[in-house]
Coordinates of C-alpha atoms and ligand atoms in Angstrom, one line a residue:
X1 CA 15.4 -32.6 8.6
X2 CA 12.4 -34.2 9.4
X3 CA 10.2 -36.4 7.4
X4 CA 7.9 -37.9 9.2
X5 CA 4.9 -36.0 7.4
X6 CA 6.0 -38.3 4.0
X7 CA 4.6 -41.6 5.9
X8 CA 1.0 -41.8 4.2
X9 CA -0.4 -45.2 4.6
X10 CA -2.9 -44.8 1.6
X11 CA -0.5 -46.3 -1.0
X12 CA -0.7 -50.5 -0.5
X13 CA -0.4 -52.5 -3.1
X14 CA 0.3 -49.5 -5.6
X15 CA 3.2 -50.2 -7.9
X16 CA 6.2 -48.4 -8.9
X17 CA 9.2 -49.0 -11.3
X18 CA 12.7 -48.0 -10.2
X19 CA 15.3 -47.8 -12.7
X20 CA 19.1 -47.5 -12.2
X21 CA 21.6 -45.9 -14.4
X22 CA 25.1 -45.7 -14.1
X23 CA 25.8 -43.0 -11.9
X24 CA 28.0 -43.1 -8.8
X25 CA 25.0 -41.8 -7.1
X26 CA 23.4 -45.6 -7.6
X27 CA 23.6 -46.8 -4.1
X28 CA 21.5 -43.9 -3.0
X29 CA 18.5 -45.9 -5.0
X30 CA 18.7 -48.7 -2.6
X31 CA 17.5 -46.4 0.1
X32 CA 14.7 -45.1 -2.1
X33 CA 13.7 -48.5 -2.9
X34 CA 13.5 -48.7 0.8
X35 CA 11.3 -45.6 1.1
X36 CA 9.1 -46.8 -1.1
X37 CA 8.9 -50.7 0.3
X38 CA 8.2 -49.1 3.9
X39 CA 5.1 -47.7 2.5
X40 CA 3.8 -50.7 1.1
X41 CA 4.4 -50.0 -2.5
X42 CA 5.2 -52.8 -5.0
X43 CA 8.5 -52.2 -6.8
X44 CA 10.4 -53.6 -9.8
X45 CA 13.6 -52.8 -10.4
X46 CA 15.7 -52.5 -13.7
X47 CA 19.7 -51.7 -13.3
X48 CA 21.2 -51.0 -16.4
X49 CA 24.9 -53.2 -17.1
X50 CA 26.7 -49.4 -15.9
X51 CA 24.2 -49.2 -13.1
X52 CA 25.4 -52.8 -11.8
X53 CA 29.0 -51.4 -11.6
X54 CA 28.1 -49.9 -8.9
X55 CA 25.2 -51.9 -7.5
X56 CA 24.0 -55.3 -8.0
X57 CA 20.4 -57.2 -8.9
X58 CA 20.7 -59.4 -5.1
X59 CA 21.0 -55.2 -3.4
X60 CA 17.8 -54.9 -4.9
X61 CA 16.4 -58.3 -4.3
X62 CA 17.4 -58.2 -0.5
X63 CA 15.6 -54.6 -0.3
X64 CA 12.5 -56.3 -1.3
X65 CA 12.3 -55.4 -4.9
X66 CA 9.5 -57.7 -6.6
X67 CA 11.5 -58.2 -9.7
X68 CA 14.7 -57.3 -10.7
X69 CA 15.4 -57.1 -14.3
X70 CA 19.3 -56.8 -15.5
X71 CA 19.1 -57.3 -19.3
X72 CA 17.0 -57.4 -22.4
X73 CA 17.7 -61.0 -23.2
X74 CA 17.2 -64.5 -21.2
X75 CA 20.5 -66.1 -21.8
X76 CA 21.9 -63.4 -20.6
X77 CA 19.2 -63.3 -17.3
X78 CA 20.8 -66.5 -15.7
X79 CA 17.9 -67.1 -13.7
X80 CA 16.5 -63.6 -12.4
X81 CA 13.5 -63.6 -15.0
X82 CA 12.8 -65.4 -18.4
X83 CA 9.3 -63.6 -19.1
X84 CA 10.0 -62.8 -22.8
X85 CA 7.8 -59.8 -22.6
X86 CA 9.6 -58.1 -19.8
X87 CA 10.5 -55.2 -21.5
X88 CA 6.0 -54.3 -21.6
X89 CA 5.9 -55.1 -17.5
X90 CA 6.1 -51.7 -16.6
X91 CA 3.8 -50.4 -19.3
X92 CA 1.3 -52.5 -18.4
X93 CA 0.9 -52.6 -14.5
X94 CA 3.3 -50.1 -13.0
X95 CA 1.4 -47.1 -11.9
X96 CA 4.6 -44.9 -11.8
X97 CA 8.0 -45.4 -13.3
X98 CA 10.9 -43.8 -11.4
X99 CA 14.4 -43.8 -12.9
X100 CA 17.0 -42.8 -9.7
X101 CA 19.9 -41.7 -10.6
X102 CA 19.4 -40.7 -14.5
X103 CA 22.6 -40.3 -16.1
X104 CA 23.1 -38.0 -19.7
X105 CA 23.0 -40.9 -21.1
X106 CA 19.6 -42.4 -20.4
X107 CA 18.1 -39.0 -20.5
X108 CA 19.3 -38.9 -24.4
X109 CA 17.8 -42.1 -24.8
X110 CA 14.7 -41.3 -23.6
X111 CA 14.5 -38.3 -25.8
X112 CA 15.6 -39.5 -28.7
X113 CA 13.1 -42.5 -28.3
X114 CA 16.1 -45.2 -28.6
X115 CA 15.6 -48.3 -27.2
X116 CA 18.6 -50.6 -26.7
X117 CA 18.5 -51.9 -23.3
X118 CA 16.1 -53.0 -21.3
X119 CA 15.6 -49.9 -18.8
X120 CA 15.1 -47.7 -22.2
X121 CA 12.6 -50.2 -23.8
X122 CA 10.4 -50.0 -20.6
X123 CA 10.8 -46.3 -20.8
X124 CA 9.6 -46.5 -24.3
X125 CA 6.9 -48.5 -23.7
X126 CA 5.7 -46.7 -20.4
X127 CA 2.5 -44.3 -20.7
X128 CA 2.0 -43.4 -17.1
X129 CA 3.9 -40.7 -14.9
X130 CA 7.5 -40.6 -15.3
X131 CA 9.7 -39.7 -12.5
X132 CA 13.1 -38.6 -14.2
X133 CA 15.8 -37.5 -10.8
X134 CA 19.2 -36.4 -12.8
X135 CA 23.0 -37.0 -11.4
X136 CA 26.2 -36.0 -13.5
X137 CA 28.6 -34.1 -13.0
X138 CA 27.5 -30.6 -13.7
X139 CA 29.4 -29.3 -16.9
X140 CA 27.7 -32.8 -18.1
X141 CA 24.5 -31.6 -17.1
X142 CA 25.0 -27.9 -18.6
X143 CA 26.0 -29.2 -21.6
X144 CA 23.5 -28.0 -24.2
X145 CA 23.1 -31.3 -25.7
X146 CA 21.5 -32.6 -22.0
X147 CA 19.8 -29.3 -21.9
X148 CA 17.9 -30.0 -24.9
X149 CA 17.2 -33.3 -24.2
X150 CA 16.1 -32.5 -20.9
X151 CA 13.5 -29.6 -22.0
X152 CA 12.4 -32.1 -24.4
X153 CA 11.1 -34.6 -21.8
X154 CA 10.0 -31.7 -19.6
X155 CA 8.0 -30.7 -22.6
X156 CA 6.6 -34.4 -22.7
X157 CA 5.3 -33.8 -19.1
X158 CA 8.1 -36.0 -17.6
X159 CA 8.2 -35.2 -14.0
X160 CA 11.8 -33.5 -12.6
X161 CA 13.3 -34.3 -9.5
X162 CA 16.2 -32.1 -9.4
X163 CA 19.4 -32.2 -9.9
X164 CA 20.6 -30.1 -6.4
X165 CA 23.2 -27.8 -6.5
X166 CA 26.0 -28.8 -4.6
X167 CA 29.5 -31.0 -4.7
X168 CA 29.5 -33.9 -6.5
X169 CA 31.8 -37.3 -6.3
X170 CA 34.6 -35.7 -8.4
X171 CA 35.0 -32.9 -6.1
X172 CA 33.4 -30.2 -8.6
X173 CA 30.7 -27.7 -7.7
X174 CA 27.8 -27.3 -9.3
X175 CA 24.1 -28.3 -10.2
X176 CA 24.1 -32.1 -10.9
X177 CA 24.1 -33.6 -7.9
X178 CA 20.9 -36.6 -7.2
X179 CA 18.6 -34.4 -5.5
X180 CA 17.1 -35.5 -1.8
X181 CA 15.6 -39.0 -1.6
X182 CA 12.9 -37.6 -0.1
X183 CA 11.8 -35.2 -2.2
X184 CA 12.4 -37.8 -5.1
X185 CA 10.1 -40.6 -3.1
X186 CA 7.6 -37.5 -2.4
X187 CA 7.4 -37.0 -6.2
X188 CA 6.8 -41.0 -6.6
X189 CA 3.7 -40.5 -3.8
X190 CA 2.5 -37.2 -5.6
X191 CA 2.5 -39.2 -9.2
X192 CA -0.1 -42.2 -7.7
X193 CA -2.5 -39.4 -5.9
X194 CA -5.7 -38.1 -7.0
X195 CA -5.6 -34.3 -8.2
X196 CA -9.0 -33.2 -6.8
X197 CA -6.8 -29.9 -5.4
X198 CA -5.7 -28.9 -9.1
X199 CA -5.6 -25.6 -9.2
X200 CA -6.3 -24.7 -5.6
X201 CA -4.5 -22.6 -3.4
X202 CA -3.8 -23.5 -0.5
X203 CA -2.6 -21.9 2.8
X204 CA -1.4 -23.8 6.1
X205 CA 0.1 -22.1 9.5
X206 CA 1.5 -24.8 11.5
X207 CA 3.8 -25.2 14.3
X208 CA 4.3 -23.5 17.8
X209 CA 4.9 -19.9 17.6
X210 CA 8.0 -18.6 19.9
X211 CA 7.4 -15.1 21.9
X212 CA 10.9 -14.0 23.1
X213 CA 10.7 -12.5 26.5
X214 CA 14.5 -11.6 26.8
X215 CA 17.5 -12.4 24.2
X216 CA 17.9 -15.7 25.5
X217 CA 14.2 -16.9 27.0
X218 CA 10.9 -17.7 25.4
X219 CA 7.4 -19.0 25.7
X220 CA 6.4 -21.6 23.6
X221 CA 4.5 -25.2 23.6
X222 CA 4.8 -28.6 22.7
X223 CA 3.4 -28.2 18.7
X224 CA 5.4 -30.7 16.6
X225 CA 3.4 -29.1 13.4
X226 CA 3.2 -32.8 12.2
X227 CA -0.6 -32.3 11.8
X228 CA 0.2 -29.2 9.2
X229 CA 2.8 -30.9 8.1
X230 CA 1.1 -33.4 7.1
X231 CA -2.1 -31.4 5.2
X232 CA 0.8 -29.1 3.8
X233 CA 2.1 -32.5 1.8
X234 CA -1.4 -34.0 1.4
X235 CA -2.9 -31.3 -0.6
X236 CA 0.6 -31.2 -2.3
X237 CA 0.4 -34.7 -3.9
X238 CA -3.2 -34.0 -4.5
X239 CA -2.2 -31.1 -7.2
X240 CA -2.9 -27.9 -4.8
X241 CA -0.3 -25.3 -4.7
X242 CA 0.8 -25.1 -1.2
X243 CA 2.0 -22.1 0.6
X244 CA 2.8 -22.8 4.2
X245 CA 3.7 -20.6 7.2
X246 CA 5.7 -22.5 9.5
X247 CA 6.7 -21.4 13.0
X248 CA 10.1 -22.8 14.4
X249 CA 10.2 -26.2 13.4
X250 CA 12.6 -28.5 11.0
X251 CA 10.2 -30.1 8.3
X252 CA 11.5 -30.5 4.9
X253 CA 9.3 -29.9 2.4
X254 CA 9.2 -30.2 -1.4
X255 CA 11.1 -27.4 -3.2
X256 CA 7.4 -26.8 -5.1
X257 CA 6.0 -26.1 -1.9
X258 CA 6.5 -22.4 -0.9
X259 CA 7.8 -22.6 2.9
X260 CA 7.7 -19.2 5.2
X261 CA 10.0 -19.5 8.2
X262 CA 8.6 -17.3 11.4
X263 CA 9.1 -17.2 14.8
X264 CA 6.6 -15.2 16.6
X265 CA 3.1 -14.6 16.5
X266 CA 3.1 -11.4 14.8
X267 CA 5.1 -13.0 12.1
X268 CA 2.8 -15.6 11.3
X269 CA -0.2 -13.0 11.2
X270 CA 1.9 -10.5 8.9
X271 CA 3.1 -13.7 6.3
X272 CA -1.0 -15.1 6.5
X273 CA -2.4 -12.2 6.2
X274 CA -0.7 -11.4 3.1
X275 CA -1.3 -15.0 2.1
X276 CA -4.8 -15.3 2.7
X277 CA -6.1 -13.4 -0.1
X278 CA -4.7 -15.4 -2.9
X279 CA -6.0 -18.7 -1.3
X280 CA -8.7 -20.5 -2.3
X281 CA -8.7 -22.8 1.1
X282 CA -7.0 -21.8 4.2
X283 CA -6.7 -24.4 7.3
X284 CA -5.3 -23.1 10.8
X285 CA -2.8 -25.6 12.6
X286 CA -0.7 -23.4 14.4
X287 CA -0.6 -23.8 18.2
X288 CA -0.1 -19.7 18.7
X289 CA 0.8 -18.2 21.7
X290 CA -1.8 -16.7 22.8
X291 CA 0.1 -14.2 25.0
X292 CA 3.3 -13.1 24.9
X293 CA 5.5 -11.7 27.4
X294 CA 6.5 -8.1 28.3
X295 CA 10.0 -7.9 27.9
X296 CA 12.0 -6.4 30.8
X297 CA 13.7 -2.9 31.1
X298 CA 16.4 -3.5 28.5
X299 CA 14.1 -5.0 25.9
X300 CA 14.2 -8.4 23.9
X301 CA 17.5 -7.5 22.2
X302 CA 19.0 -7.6 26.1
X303 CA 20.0 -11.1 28.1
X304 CA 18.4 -10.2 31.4
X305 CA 21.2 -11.0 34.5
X306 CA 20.7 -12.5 37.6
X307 CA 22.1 -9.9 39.4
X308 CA 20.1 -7.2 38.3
X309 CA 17.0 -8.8 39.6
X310 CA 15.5 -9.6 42.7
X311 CA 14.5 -13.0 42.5
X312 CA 11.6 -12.4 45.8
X313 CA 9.8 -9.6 42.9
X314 CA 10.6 -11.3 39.6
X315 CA 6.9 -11.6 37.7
X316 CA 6.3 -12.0 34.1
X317 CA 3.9 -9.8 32.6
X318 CA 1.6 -10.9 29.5
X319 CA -0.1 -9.5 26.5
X320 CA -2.3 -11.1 24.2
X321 CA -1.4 -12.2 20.5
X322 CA -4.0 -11.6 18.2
X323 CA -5.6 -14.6 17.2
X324 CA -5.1 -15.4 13.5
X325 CA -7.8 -17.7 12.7
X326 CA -10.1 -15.0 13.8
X327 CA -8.5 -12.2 12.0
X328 CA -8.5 -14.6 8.6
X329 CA -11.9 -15.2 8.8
X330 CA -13.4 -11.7 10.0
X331 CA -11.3 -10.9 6.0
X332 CA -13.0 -13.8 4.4
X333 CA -14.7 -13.3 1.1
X334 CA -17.6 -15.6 -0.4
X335 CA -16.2 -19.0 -1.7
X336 CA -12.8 -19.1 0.8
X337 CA -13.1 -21.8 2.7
X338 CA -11.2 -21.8 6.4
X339 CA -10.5 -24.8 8.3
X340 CA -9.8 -24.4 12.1
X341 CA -8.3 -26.7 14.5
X342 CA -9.5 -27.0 18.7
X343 CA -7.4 -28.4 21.2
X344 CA -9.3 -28.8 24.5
X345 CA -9.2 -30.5 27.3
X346 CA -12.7 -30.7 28.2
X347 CA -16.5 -30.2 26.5
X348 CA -14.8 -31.3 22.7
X349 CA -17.8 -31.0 20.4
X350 CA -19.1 -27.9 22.5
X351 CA -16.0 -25.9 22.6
X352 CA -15.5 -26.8 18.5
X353 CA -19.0 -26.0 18.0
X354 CA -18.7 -22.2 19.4
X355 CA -15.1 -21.6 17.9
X356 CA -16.8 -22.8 14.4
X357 CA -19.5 -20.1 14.9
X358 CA -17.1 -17.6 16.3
X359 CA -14.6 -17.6 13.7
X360 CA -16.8 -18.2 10.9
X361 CA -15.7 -21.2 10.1
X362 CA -16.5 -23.9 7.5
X363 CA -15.0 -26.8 8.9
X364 CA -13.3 -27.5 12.5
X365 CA -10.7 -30.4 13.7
X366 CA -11.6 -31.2 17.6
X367 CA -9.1 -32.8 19.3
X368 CA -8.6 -33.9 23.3
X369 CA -5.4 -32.8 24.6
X370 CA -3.6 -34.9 27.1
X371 CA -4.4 -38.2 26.2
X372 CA -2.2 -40.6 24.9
X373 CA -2.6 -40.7 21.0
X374 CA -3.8 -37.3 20.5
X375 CA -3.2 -33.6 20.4
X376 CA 0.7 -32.2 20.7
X377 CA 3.8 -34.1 19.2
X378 CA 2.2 -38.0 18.6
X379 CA 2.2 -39.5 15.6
X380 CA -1.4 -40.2 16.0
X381 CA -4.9 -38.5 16.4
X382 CA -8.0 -38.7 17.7
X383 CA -10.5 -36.2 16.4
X384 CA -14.2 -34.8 15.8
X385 CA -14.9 -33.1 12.6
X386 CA -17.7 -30.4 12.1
X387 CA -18.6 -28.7 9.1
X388 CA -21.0 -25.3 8.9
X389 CA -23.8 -27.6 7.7
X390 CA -23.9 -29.1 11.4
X391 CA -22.1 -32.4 10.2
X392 CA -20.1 -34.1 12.8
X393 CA -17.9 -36.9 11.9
X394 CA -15.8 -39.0 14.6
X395 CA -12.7 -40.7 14.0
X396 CA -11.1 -43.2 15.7
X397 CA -7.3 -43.1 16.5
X398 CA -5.5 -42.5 13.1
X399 CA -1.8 -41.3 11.7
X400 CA -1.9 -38.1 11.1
X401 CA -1.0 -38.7 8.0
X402 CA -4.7 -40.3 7.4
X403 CA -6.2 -37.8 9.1
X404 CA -5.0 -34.8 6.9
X405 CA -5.7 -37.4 3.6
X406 CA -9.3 -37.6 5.4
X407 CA -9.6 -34.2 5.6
X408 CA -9.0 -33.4 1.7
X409 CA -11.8 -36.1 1.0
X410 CA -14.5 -34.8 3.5
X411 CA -13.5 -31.0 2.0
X412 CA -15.1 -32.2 -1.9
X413 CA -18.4 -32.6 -0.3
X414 CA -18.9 -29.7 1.6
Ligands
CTP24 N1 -5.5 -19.8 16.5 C1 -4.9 -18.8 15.9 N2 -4.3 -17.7 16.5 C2 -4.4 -17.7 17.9 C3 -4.9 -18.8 18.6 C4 -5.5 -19.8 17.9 O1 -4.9 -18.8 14.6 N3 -3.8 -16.7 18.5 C5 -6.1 -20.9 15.8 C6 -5.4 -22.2 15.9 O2 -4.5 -22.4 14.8 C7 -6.6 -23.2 15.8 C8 -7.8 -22.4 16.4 O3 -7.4 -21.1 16.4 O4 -6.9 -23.5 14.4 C9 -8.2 -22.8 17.8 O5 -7.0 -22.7 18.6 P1 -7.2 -23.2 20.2 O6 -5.8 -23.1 20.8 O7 -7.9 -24.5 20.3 O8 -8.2 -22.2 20.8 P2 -8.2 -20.7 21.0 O9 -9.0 -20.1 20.0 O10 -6.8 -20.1 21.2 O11 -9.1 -20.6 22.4 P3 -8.8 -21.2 23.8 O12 -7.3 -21.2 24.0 O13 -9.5 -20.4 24.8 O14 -9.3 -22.6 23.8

């Protein structure tokens, strides 16, 4: 699965606190404490004395944990940390505490407000947004006793990440297992953003769209859908409720964000279309075919042979798709807002100008195809922004990742 739309650069210097529990899921915290290092976050770490069964302080240390605290008392620290007040350092700078895996155990603790260790004093003594990602084994976690306590933090505003349904170390079956690291890290990233998309919803078509000319062919184009992508998980952390409509592409997205798979043109019109009118902000990504081809005699259900054609004749006849943009915002009422997208090749702000106009637009994305660091499958982006009050904003080469943040921003002052 891909995750390249979870690389936001806008979170330097912010600061997170992982802690570890005893679970035999505890290695798996090491990657996330790489996640969250690769994108410049600050992190402390705290490994309970079960958690270092299976992991130890110089894991974290080596990751590029800040500080790595093992125990609530400084004989007992041997060097990694004498600062008698340790057990406040998350409470007072962290921005977002994290505890990856969370057994029973420290889930009772935190309900129950006891605090005899160090990981549950700084739970204690935490205010911000709490990041709680469960794995046990899953009669452990069905138990009523955890199901209390865990509707109990829910109830507190403690923020889930899982558990997954799946197989767990001791070969059972069930829900339990530590959900995905990245949807865990995406929770960390959605806990240190701005909400100014609370209570918006939001709809996003991205992708290429696939028009089947026989059971086997088809005409596409290049469209990673990063640039979707990437708005579909910006206006996520910012507190929208996202519904995207994805043509044939492998992002992994949140379980809170509601993904429709389609393949064709007609697809993505039928699930927008039905979208459209619950959304409050609608933005336009896909690269959709704009034709699609006939199909032969035998129909798209059929593999055409070689033999049955004559190879001097062959031809491929088109038919236009309808264009979706257009049709969303012929149906728009007062106080949607549409976004757009315009890949071009040549004439940027002109072309953008007339597709703004033409499909009543409020804002357009302008970007030159076929050069390097823009347009199809980079990482990157070069683009012109217009807006219906005839503002044009350039910006030089950026992720995509800052671009879609960029757009959220330049959407509160329209
Ligand atoms: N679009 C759409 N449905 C289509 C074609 C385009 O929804 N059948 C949307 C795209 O998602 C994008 C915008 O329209 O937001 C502009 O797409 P673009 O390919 O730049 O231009 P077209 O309108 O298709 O016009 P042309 O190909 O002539 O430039």
């Amino acid at each position: 699965m891909n995750t390249d739309h979870f690389r936001f650069p806008c979170f330097l210097g912010r600061r997170v606190h992982l802690g570890v529990t005893g679970s035999i899921a505890a290695y798996k915290s090491l990657e996330l404490l790489r996640l969250l290092v690769d994108a410049h976050i600050d992190v402390g770490v705290t490994v309970t004395a079960s958690g270092q069964r299976f992991v130890g302080a110089a894991s974290f240390q080596a990751l590029g944990a800040g500080v790595v605290h093992t125990s609530m008392f400084p004989d007992e620290r041997r060097g990694l940390g004498e600062d008698p007040f340790a057990h406040l350092t998350p409470g007072r700078s962290a921005d977002a505490f994290v505890i990856a895996p969370a057994t029973a155990n420290i889930i009772a603790k935190i309900a129950g407000g006891i605090a005899d260790d160090m990981l549950s004093t700084q739970a204690l003594a935490f205010r911000g947004p709490l990041i709680v990602a469960p794995a046990m084994n899953p009669n452990m976690w069905s138990a009523p006793a955890t199901q209390s306590n865990w509707r109990t933090l829910l109830d507190r505003g403690v923020i889930a990440a899982g558990p997954d349904n799946g197989s767990v170390a001791c070969g059972d079956t069930g829900q339990g297992r530590l959900c995905r690291l990245e949807h865990i890290f995406a929770q960390v990233l959605r806990a240190l953003s701005p909400k100014d998309l609370a209570g918006k919803n939001v709809l996003i078509t991205l992708g290429p769209t696939r028009e089947p000319w026989d059971a086997v062919r088809y005409l596409s184009n290049p469209s990673s859908g990063l640039m979707g992508a990437t708005l579909a998980m910006a206006a996520w952390m910012r507190g929208a409720d996202v519904h995207v409509v994805a043509g044939p592409t492998d992002f992994d997205f949140p379980p809170s964000v509601h993904v429709v798979r389609v393949t064709t043109a007609l697809e993505m019109l039928a699930a927008a279309s039905d979208l459209f009118p619950a959304a409050d902000i609608a933005c336009c990504t896909a690269a959709v075919a704009d034709f699609r081809p006939v199909p032969p005699t035998g129909g798209v259900a059929h593999k055409l042979k070689k033999r049955d054609i004559d190879p001097l004749a062959l031809s491929i006849a088109l038919t236009p798709n309808p264009d979706i943009l257009r049709t969303l915002g012929a149906a728009k009422r007062k106080g949607q807002i549409l976004i757009g997208f315009a890949a071009e090749t040549d004439g940027v702000l002109a072309q953008a100008k007339m597709k703004l106009a033409e499909k009543r637009l409020d804002l357009i994305v302008a970007n030159r195809i076929g050069v390097p660091g823009s347009g199809f499958a980079a990482s990157t982006n070069v683009v012109a922004v217009l807006d219906r009050t005839g503002r044009v904003e350039q910006w030089p080469e950026l992720p995509k990742t800052e671009v879609a943040w960029r757009i959220w921003d330049l959407l509160q002052h329209l």
